[in-house]
XYZ file of C-alpha atoms in Angstrom:
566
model
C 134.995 125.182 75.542
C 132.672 127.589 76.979
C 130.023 125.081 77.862
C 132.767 123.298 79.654
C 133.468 126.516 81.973
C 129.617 126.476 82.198
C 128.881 123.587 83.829
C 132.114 122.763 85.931
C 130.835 126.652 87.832
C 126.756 124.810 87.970
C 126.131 128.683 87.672
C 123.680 130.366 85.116
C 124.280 133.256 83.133
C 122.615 136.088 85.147
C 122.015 139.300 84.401
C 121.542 142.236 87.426
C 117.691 143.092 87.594
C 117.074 147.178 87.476
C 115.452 147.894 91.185
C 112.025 148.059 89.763
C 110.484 148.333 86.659
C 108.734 151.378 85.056
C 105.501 149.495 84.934
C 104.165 145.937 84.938
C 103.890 145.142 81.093
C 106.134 147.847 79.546
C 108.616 145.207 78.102
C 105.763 144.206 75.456
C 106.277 140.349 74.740
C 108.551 137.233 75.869
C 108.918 134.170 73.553
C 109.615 131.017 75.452
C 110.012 127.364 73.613
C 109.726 124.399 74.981
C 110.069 122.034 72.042
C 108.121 119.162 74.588
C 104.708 120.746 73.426
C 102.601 121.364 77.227
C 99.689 119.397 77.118
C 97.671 120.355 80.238
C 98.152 123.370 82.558
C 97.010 121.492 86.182
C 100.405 119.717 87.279
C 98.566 117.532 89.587
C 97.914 115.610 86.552
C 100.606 115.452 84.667
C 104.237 113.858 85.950
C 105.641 115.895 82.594
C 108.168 118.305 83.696
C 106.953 120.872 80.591
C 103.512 120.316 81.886
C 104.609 121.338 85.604
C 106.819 124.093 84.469
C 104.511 125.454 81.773
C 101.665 125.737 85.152
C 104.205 127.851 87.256
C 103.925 130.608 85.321
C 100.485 130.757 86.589
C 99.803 128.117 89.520
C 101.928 129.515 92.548
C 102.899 126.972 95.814
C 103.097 128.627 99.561
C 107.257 128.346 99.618
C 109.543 127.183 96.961
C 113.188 126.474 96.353
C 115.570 129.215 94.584
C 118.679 128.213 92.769
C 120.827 127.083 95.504
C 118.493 124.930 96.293
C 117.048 126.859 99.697
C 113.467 126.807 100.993
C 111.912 130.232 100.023
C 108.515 131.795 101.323
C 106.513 132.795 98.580
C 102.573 133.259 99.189
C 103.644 133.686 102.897
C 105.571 135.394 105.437
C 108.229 133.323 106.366
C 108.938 129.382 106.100
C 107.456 127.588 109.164
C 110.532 126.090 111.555
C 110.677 124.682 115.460
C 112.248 127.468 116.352
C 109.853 129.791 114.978
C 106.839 128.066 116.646
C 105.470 127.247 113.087
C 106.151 123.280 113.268
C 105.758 121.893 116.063
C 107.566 120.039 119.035
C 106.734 116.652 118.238
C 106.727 117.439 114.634
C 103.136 116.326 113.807
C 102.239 120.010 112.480
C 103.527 122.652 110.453
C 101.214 125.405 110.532
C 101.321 128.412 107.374
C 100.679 131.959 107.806
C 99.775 133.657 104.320
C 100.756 136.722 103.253
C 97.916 139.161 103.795
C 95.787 140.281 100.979
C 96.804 138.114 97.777
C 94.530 137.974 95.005
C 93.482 135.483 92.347
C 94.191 136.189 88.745
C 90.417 136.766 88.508
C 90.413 139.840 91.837
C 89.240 137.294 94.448
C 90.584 136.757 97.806
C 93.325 133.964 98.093
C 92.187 132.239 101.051
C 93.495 128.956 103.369
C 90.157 127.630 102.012
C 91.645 127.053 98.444
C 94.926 125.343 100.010
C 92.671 123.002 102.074
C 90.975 122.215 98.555
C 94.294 121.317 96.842
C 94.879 118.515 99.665
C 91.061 117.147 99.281
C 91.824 117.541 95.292
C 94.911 115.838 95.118
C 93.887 112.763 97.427
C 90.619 112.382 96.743
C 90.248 108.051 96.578
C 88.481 108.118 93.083
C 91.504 110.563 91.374
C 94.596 110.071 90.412
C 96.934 112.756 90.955
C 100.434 112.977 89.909
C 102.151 114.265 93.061
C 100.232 112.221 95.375
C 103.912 111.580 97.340
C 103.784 114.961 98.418
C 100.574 114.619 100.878
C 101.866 111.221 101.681
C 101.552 111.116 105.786
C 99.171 114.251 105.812
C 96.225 113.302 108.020
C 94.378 116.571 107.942
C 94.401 120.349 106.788
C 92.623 122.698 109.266
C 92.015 126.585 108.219
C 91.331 128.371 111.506
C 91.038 131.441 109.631
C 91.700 132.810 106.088
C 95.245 132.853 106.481
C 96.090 130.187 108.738
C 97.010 126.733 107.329
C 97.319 123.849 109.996
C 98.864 120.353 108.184
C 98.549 118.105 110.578
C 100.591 114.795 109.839
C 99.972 110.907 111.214
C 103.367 110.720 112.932
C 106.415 113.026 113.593
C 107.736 114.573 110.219
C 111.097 116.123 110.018
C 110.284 116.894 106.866
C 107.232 118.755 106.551
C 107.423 120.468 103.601
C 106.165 118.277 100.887
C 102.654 119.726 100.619
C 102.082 123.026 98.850
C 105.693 123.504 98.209
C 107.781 123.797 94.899
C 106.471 123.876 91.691
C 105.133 120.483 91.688
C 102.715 121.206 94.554
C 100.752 124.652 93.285
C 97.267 125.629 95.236
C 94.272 125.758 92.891
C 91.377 127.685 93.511
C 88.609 126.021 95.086
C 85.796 128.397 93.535
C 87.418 126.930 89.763
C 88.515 123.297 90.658
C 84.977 122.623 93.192
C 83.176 120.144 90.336
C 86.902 118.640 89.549
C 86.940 116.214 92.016
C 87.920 112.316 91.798
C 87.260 110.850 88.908
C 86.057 114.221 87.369
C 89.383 115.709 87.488
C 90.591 115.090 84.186
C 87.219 115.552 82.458
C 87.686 119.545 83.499
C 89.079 120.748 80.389
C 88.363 124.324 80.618
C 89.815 124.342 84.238
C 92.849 122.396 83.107
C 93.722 124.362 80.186
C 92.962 128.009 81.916
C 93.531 127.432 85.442
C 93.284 130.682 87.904
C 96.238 131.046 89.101
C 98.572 133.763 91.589
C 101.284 133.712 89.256
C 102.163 136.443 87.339
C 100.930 135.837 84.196
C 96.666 134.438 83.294
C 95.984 132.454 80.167
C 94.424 134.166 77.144
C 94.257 130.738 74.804
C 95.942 127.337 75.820
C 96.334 125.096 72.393
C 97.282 121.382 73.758
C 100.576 120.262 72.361
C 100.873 123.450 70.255
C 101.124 126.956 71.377
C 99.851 129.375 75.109
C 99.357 132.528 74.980
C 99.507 134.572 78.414
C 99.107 138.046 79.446
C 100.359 139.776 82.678
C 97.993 139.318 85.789
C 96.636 142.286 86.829
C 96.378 141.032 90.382
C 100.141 139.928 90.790
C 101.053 141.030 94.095
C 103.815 143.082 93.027
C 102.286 146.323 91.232
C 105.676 146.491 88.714
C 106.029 143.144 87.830
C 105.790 141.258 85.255
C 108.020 143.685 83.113
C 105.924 141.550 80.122
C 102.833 142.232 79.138
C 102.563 139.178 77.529
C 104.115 135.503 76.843
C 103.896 133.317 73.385
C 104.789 129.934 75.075
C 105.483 127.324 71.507
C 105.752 123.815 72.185
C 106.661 121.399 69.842
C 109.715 120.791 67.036
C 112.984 119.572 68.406
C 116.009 120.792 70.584
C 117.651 121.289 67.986
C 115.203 123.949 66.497
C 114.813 125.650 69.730
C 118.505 126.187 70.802
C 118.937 127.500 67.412
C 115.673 129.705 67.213
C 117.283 131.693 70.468
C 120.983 131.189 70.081
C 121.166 132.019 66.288
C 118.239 133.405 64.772
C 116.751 135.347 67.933
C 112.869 134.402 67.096
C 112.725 133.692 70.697
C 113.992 134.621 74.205
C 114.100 131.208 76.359
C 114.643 127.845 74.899
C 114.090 124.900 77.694
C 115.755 121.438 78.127
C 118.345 121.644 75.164
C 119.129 117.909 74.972
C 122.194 118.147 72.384
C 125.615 117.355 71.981
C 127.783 119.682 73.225
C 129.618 120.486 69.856
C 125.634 121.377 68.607
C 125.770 123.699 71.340
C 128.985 125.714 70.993
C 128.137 126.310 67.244
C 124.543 127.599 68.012
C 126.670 130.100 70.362
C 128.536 130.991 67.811
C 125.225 132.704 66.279
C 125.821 135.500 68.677
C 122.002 135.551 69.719
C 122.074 133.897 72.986
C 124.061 132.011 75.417
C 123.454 128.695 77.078
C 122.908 128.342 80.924
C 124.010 125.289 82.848
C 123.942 123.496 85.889
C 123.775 120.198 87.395
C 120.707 119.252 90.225
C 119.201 115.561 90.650
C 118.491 115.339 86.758
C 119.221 111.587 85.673
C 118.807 110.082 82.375
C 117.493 106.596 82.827
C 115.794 102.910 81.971
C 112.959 102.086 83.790
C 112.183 97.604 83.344
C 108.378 96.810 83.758
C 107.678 94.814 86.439
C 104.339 93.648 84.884
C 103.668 92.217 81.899
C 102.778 94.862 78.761
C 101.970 92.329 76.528
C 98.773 93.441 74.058
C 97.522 90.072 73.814
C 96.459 90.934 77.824
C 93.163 92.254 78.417
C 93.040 96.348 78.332
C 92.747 97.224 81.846
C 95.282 94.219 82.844
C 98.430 95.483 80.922
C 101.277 96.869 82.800
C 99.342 95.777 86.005
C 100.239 93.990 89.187
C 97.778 90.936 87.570
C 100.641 90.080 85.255
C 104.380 89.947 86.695
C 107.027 90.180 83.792
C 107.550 87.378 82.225
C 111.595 87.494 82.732
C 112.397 91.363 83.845
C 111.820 90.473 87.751
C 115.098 87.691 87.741
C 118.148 89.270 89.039
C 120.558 87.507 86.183
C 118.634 89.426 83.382
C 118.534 93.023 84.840
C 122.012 92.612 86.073
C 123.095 91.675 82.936
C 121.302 94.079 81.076
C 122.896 97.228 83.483
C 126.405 95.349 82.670
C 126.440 95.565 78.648
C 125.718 99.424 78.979
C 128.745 101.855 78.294
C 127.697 104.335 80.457
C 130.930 106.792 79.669
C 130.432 106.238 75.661
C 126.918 107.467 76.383
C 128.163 110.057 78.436
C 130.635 111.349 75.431
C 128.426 110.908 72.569
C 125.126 112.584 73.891
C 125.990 114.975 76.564
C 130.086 115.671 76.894
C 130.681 118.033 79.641
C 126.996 118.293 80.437
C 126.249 114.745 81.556
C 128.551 112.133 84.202
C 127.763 108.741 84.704
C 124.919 108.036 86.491
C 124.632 105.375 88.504
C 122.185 106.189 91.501
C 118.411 107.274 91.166
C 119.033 110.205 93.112
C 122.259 111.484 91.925
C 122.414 114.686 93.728
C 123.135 115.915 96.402
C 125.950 114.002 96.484
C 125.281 113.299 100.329
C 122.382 111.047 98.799
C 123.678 109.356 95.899
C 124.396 105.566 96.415
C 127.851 104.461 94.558
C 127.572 101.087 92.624
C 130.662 99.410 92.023
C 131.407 98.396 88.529
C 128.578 100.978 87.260
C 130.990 102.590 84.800
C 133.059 99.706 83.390
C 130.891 97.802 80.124
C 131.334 94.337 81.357
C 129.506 92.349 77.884
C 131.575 88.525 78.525
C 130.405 89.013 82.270
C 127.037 89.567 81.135
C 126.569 86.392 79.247
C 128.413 84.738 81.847
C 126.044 85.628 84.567
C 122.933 84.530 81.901
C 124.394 81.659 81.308
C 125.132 80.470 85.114
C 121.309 81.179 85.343
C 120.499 78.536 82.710
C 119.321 81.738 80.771
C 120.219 80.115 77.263
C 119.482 79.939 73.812
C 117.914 76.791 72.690
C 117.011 77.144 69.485
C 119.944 78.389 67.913
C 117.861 81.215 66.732
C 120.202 83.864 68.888
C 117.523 85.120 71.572
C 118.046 83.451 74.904
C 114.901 82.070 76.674
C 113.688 82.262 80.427
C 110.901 79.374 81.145
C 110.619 79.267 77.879
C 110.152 82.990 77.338
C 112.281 84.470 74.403
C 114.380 87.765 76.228
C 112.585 89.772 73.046
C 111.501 93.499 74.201
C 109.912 96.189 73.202
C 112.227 99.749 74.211
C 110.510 103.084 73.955
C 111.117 106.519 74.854
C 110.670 110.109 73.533
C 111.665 111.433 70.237
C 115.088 113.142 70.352
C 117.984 113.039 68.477
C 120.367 112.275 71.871
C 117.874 109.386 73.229
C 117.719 107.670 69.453
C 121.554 107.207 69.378
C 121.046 105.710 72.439
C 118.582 103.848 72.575
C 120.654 102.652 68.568
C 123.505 101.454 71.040
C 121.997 100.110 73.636
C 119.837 97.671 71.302
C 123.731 96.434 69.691
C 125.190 95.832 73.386
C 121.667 93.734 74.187
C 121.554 92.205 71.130
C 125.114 90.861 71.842
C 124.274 89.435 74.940
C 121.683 87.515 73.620
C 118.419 89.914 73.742
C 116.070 90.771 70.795
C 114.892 94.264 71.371
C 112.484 96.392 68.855
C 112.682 100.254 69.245
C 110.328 102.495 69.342
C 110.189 106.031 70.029
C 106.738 108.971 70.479
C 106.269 112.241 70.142
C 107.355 114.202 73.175
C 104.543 115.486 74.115
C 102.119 112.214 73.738
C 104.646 110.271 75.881
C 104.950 112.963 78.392
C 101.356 114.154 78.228
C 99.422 111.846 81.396
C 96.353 111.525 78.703
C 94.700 108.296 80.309
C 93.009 107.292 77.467
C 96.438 107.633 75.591
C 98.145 103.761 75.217
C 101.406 106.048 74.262
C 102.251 107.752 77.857
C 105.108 106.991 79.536
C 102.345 106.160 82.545
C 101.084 103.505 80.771
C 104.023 101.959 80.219
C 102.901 99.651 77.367
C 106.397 98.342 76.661
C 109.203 96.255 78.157
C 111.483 99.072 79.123
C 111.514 102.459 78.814
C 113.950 105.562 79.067
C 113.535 109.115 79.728
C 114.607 111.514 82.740
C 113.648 113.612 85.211
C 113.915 115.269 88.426
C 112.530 115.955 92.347
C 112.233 120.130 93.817
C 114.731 120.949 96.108
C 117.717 119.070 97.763
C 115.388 116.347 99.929
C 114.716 113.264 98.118
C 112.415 111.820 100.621
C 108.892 112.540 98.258
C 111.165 111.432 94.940
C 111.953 108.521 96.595
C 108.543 107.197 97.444
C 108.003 106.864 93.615
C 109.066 103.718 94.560
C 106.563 102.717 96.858
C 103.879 99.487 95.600
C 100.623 101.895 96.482
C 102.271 104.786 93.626
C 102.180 102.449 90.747
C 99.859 104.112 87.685
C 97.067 101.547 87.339
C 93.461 101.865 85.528
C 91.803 102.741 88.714
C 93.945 105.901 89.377
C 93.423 106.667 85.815
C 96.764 105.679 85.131
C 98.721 108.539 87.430
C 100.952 107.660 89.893
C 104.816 107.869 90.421
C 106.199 104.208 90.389
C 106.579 103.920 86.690
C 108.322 100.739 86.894
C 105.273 99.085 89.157
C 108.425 98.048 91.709
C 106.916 96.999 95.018
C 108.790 95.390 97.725
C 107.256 95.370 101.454
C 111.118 96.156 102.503
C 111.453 99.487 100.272
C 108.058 100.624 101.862
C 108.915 99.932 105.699
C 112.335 101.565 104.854
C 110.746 104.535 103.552
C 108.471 105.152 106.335
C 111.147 104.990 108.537
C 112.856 108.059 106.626
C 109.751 109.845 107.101
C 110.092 109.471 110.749
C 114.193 110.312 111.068
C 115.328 113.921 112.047
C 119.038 113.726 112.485
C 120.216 114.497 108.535
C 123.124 112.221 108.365
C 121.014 109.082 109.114
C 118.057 110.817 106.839
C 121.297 110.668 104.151
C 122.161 107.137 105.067
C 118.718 105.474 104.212
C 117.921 107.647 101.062
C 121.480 106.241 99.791
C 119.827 102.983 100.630
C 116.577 103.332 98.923
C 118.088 104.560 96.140
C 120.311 101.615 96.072
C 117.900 99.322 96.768
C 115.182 99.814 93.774
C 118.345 99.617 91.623
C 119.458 96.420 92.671
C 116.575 95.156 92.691
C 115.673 95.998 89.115
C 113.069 99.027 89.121
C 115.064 100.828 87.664
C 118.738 101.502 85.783
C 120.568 104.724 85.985
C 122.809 105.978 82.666
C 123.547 109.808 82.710
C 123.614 112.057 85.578
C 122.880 114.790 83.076
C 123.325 119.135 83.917
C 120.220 121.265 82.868
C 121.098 122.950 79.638
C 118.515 126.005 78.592
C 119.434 129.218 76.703
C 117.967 132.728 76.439
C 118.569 135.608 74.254
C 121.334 138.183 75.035
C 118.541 140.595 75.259
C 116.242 138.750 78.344
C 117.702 140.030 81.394
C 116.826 138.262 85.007
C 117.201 134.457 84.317
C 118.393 132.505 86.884
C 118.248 128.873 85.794
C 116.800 126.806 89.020
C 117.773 123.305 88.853
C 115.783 122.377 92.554
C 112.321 123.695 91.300
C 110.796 125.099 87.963
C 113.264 126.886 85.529
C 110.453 129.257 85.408
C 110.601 130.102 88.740
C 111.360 133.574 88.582
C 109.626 134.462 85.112
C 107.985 137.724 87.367
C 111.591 139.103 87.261
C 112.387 138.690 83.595
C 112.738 141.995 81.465
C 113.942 143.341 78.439
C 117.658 144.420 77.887
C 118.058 147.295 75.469
């Protein structure tokens, strides 16, 4: 199968880029789909990969990471090292020299002011930003002139490159974002939904959940790029109708995330409009259990808070038992084929990070019941559900709509049900559960359920900011208006110390060692369970030329070097 040759290469479908183009805009339009509907255009307030990708066409970071996963400089010079004198001995600093004479979208000067703003923004004690991780350790940001950028950190950091870099970690401009601090942030809705940006394309109209419309910036640094002079950006539908709107009807160029089975796929080839491109990064399917009680007979502002432990989800026998009765290759088969493996670490690539899990692929259901039952985890009533302290094992299972995550989320329920569970499913729109809306009760923030499964990913090939998702500070609570990293509210003093002491390691072997551990560690300990180490599958048009599908930063990465094929 083609898709099989695809993904067993982790290489996309690239086409050779002319050396320039006529003239920025002479390509007239690109369609891109997204069928998880972008909600917001500030990524710093949204953990929705659509959201984040959607903002790089416009919101730019200082470096980023291209397609084999390698730190690029983008709005400067060259990538700060040791031995280039930009970070320093002792690894407390890592100072950034912009590239001379970038403009905003709107003909302003792109200053180290605005980057010093996106620090203040982002960890500002009355917000709550999304990608707080990434300033994690930052103690200062000093701007000795325009284009000088001093992070200073609290310790020695080998790996100084979590601020301002990849697509997560955009600047904003300070003129635009000034009255968007704290608590304000999210109120901001005309800087949110038309943010200035360096990127190569500016907003015209931003629809929430619907459609963006985008024009070529006619400040982009690069005089011939884009090659489009403008972008229709639909969100919304299915997968199913996007792979098929570029694969075999051609209504649009770029169709994102196509989360199908793999025989779906090959026939929407067969349309002879487009082609699929593959490849595998750190992308894992997974179930996140809520270690706090979501129960709506709590107070609002005390659900899926650290005032109300789960009621059963925190003792080893149940999560255990739960990970055992999955079929992790069955899932594998049915949703993804040659595009997913069996996951069984948080951070499944690289591979020098992943944790191994003996017994991860093999369903174990008699073991299961066993290990409930040798917990005195039993069912007294003869009603079927097994009871903890008296607590029926009855739970509530969301995730997104999508055809792939319904058949699972259908087998899952039978294996739990067989081991003595009672589990209701329900599923939400894509882009409400995705969208970071705090007054929503349907985000996959909020977390207003017993368990919940979805997927996603880290920039570049260092998990060390992915992995302190997991620290007890991160967890989404009212007070950081419900952003924050550590979906599953995990916290454990032991996970924290261990982190900090990867934030403090240089030698890359023993950096490898305790990610492995982490990783292993809020598994085992029930934040979180692992099922599909699933490849990136997108498609574009025979007739876009220029994609190079990035699986260690935005897909979008390099949307200034798209153009039209004749």
């Amino acid at each position: 199968m083609r898709l099989k040759s695809l993904l067993l290469g982790a290489a996309a479908t690239v086409a050779l880029a002319p050396a320039a183009f006529a003239e920025r805009g002479s390509d007239g339009e690109v369609k891109i789909i997204y069928w998880q509907a972008p909600s917001i255009l500030t990524p710093f307030l949204s953990g929705g990969t659509k959201d984040v990708e959607a903002a790089s066409m416009i919101l730019e970071p200082l470096a980023r990471y291209n397609e084999q996963g390698e730190l690029v400089p983008w709005l400067v010079d060259e990538i700060p090292t040791v031995a280039n004198g930009g970070v320093s001995e002792d690894l407390t600093t890592i100072t950034w020299k912009i590239t001379p004479g970038l403009l905003w979208s709107d003909g302003t000067p792109f200053t180290s002011a605005d980057v010093a703003f996106t620090h203040e923004y982002c960890t500002h004690p009355e917000g709550g930003c999304a990608q707080l991780t990434k300033f994690n350790g930052v103690a200062s940001v000093e701007t000795p002139d325009d284009l000088t950028v001093i992070v200073n950190f609290d310790g020695p950091t080998p790996n100084p490159y979590g601020p301002f870099v990849g697509g997560e970690s955009p600047i904003l401009q300070k003129a635009q974002f000034a009255g968007c601090l704290g608590a304000a942030a999210s109120t901001c809705t005309e800087q949110n939904f038309n943010p200035i940006g360096t990127g190569p394309f500016v907003v015209d109209e931003f629809k929430p959940n619907d459609v963006i419309t985008m024009s070529a910036n006619p400040n982009f640094r690069d005089p011939a790029k884009p090659a489009f002079a403008s972008v229709t950006f639909k969100g919304g539908g299915d997968a199913r109708a996007a792979g098929q709107a570029v694969m075999e009807t051609g209504e649009f160029d770029y169709a994102w995330n196509l989360q199908l089975a793999p025989d779906v796929i090959a026939a929407m080839e067969a349309g002879g409009q487009g082609v699929a491109v593959a490849g595998f990064g750190p992308l894992l399917e997974r179930i996140h259990l809520n270690q706090t009680d979501a129960s709506p007979d709590l107070p609002e502002g005390e659900r899926s808070t650290a005032m109300h432990p789960h009621p059963y989800l925190k003792e080893p026998a149940v999560y255990k038992a739960l990970s055992m009765a999955i079929d992790r290759p069955l899932l594998v088969e049915i949703g993804y084929g040659q595009a997913g493996k069996v996951g069984c670490s948080w951070v499944p690539a690289p591979e020098a990070f992943a944790s191994t899990f003996e017994g991860c692929e093999t369903q174990d259901i008699e073991g299961a019941k066993a290990l409930l039952d040798e917990a005195g985890i039993v069912d007294t009533d003869g009603d079927g559900v097994r009871e903890h302290n008296g607590v029926p094992l009855s739970m509530l299972y969301q995730t997104s709509t999508n055809a792939v995550r319904q058949d699972f989320q259908a087998l899952i329920k039978e294996w739990w049900e067989q081991i003595g569970f009672e589990v209701e499913l329900r599923n939400v729109d894509s882009s409400v559960f995705f969208g970071g809306d705090p007054g929503s009760p349907d985000t996959f923030q909020k977390f207003y359920a017993d368990v919940q499964m979805y997927a996603n990913t880290f920039n570049g090939t260092d998990p060390q900011s992915y992995l302190g998702n997991g620290l007890c500070e991160n967890a989404p609570r009212p007070e950081t208006q419900w952003q924050g990293e550590n979906i599953s509210r995990f916290c454990m003093e032991e996970y924290d110390a261990l982190h900090a002491e990867l934030t403090q390691t240089a030698d890359m072997a023993e950096r490898q060692r305790i990610g492995r551990e982490l990783s292993a560690m809020a598994v085992n300990n029930g934040s979180i369970m692992p099922l599909v180490h699933r490849g990136r599958l997108s498609a574009h048009s025979n007739s876009l030329g220029g994609v190079v599908l990035n699986v260690w930063d935005s897909e979008l990465w390099n949307v200034a070097d798209w153009y039209r094929i004749d």
